[in-house]
Coordinates of C-alpha atoms in Angstrom, one line a residue:
X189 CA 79.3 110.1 35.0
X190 CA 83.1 111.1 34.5
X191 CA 83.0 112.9 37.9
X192 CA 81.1 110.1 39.5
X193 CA 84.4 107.1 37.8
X194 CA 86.7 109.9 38.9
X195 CA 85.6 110.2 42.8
X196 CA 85.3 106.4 42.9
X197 CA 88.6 106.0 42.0
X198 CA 90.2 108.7 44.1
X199 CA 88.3 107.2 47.3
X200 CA 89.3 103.7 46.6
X201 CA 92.8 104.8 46.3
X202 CA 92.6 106.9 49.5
X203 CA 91.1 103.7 51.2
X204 CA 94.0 101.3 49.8
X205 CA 97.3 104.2 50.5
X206 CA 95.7 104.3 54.2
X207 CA 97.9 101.8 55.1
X208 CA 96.1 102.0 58.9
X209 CA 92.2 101.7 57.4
X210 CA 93.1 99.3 55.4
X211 CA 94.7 97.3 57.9
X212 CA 91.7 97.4 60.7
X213 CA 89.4 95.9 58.0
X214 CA 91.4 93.5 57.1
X215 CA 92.3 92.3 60.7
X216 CA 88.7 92.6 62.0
X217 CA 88.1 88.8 60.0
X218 CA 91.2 87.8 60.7
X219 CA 91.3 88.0 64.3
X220 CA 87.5 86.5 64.4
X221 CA 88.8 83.4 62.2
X222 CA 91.5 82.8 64.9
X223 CA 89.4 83.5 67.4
X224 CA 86.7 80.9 66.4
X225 CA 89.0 78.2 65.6
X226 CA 91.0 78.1 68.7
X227 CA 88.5 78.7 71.3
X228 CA 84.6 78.4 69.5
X229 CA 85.6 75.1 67.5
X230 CA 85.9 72.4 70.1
X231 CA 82.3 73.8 71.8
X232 CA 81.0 73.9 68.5
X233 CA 82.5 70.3 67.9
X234 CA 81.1 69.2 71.2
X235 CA 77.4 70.4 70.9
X236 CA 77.7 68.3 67.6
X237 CA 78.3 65.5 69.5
X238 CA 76.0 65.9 72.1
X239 CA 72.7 66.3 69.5
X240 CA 74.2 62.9 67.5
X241 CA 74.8 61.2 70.9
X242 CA 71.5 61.9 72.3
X243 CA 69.9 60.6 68.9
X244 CA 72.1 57.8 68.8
X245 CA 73.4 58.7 65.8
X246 CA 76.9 58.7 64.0
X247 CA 78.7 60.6 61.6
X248 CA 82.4 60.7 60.1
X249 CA 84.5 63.2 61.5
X250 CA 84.9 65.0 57.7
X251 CA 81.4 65.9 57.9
X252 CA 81.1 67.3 61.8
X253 CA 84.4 69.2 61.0
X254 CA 82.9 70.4 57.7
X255 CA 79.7 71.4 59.1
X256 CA 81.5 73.4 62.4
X257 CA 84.0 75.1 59.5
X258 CA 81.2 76.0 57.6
X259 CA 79.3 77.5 60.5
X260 CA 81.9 79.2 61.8
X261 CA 83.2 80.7 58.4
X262 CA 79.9 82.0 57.5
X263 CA 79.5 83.6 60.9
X264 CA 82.9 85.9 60.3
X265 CA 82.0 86.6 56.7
X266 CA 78.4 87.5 57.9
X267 CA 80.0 90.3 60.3
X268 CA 83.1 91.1 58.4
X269 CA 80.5 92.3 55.8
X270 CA 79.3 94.9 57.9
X271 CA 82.1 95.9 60.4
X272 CA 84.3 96.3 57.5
X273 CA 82.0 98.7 55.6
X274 CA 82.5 101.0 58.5
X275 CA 85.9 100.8 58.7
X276 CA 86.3 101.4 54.8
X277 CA 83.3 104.1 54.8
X278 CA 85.7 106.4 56.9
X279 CA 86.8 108.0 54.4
X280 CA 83.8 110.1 54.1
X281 CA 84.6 111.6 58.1
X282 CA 88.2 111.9 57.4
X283 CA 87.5 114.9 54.1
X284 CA 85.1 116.7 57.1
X285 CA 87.9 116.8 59.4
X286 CA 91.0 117.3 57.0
X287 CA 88.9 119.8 55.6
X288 CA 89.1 117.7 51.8
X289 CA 84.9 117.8 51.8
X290 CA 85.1 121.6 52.1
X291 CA 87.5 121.4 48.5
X292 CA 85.2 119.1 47.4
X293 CA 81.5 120.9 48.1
X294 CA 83.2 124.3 46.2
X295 CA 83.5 121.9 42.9
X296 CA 80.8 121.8 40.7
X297 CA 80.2 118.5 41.9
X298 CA 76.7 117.5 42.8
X299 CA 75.7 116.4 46.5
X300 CA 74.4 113.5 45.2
X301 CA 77.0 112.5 42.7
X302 CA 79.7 113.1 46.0
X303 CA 77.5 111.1 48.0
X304 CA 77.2 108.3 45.5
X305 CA 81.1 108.6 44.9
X306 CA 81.3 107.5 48.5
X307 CA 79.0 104.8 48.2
X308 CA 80.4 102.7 45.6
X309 CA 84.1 103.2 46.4
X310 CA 83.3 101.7 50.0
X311 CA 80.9 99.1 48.3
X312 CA 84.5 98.7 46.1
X313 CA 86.8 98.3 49.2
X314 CA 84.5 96.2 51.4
X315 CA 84.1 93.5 48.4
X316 CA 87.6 93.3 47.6
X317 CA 88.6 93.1 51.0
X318 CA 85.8 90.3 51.8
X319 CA 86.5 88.7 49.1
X320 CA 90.0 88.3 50.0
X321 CA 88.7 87.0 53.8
X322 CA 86.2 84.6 51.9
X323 CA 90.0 82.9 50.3
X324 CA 91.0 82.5 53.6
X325 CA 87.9 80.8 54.2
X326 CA 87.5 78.7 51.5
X327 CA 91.4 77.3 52.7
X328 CA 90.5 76.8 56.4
X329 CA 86.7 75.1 54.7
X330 CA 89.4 72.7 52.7
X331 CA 91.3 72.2 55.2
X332 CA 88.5 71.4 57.6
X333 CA 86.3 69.0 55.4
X334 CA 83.3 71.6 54.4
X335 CA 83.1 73.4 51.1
X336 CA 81.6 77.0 50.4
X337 CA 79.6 76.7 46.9
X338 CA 77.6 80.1 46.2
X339 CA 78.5 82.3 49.1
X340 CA 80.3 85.1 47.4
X341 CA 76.9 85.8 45.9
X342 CA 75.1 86.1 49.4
X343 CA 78.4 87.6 50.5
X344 CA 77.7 90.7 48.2
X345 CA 74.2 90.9 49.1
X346 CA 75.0 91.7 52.4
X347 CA 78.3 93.6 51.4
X348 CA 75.4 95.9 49.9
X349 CA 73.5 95.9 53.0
X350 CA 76.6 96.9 55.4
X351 CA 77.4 99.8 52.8
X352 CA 74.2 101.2 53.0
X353 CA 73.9 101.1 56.7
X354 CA 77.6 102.4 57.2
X355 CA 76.4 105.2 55.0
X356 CA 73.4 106.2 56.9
X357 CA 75.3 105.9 60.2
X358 CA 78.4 108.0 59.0
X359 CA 76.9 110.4 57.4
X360 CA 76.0 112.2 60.6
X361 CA 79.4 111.8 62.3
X362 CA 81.7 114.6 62.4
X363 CA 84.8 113.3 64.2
X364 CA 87.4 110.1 64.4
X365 CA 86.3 110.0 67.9
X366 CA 82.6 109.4 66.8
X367 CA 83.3 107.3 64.0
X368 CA 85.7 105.0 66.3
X369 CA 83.0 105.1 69.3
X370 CA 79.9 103.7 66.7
X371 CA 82.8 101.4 65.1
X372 CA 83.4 99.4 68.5
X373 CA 79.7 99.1 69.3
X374 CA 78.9 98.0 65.7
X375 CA 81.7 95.3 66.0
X376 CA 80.8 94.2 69.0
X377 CA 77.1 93.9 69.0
X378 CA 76.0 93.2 65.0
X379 CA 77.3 89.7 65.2
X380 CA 75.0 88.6 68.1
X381 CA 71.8 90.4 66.5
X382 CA 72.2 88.4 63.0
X383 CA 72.4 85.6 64.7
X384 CA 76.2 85.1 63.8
X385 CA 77.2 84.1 67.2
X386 CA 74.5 82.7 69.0
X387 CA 71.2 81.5 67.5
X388 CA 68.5 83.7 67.8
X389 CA 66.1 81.0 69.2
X390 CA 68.0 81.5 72.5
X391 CA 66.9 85.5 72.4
X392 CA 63.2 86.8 74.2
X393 CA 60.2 86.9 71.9
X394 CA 60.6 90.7 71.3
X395 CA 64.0 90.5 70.6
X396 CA 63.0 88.0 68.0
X397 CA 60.7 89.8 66.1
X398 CA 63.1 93.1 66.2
X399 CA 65.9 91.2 65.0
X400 CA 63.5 89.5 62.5
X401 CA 63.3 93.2 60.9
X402 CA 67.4 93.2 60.3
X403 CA 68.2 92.2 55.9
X404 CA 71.7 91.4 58.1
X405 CA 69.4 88.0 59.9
X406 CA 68.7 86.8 56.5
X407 CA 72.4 87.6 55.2
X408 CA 73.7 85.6 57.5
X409 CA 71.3 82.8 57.3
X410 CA 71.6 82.6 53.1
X411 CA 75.4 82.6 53.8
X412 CA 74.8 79.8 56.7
X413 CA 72.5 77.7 54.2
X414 CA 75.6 78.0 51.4
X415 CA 78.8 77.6 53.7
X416 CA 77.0 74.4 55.3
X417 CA 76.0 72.8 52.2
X418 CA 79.0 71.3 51.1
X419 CA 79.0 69.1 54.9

């Protein structure tokens, strides 16, 4: 258990001295807030008004803007989640190139104990730094009308889920180039298969059920449920 704490903490402090890791995470949810409330708010706003229009229905202002905040906050947190376990589960490919895993496999150090060191110090690293994008969230939801009640809890649900899959996916890498390659396809395609920035109903059948099979979908949806609920 002490050599478990003691990798942990040497890979969280790696994570956090890596001034450039540490700054890709954060930026990833940064960028996709400003993104989503220049450009993604006013269509959001406007297919709002279109349903309550067509119903012939009306609704203060508050509670549109607090329901398009709070859809638009829980789609960044739902794919900051993931793309920034990848970026924090790096770590684990930089030892193979610098050579550090070597140093590390002569130890008496178990496999599985290493392997579980990395695990929890990028579980570590990717709640702190969502957790610090869920403050900005909570500020633009103030500032917007919504509220975000109980979504740090689904937050680290899928926190969990991100970890594990960054794992799995690392673990077979062997080069920055590799690890940057499956970084931009992750970031670019897990927010449209969890449904984060288009709804799923708009996808084929097949796709559907595939996507149906994802613990991200239902991440995102418990996160929706929670970030809307205020509105």
């Amino acid at each position: 258990m002490t050599g478990l704490s003691a990798l942990v903490k040497r890979n969280t402090k790696l994570y956090f001295k890596d001034k450039g890791m540490f700054f890709t995470s954060l930026i990833t949810p940064i960028i996709l807030l400003v993104l989503y409330a220049t450009f993604l708010r006013s269509v959001y706003i406007d297919s709002f008004h279109s349903a309550l229009d067509a119903a012939s229905a009306a609704l203060p202002e508050r509670l549109v803007n607090g329901c398009v905040g709070g859809q638009l906050v829980s789609s960044l947190l739902a794919v900051s989640c993931v793309t920034v376990a990848f970026c924090s589960n790096l770590l684990m490919i930089k030892d193979k190139t610098s050579g550090a895993r070597h140093d590390l496999t002569i130890t008496p150090v178990k496999p599985g104990v290493l392997a579980m060191g990395y695990y929890l110090s990028t579980l570590l690293s990717t709640l702190i730094v969502n957790l610090a994008a869920a403050a900005v969230c909570l500020v633009y939801l103030e500032l917007t009308g919504g509220a975000l009640t109980a979504g740090d809890v689904a937050a680290l649900l899928l926190t969990t889920f991100g970890t594990a899959l960054s794992s799995c996916v690392n673990f077979s890498l062997a080069s920055d180039g590799q690890a940057s390659a499956v970084g931009t396809i992750v970031s670019a395609g897990y927010g449209f298969l969890c449904g984060a920035y288009m709804p799923i109903s708009s996808f084929s059948p097949g796709l559907q059920k595939a996507i149906s099979l994802l613990p991200g979908t239902y991440g995102t949806s418990l996160l929706r449920n929670h970030a809307m609920a205020g509105a």
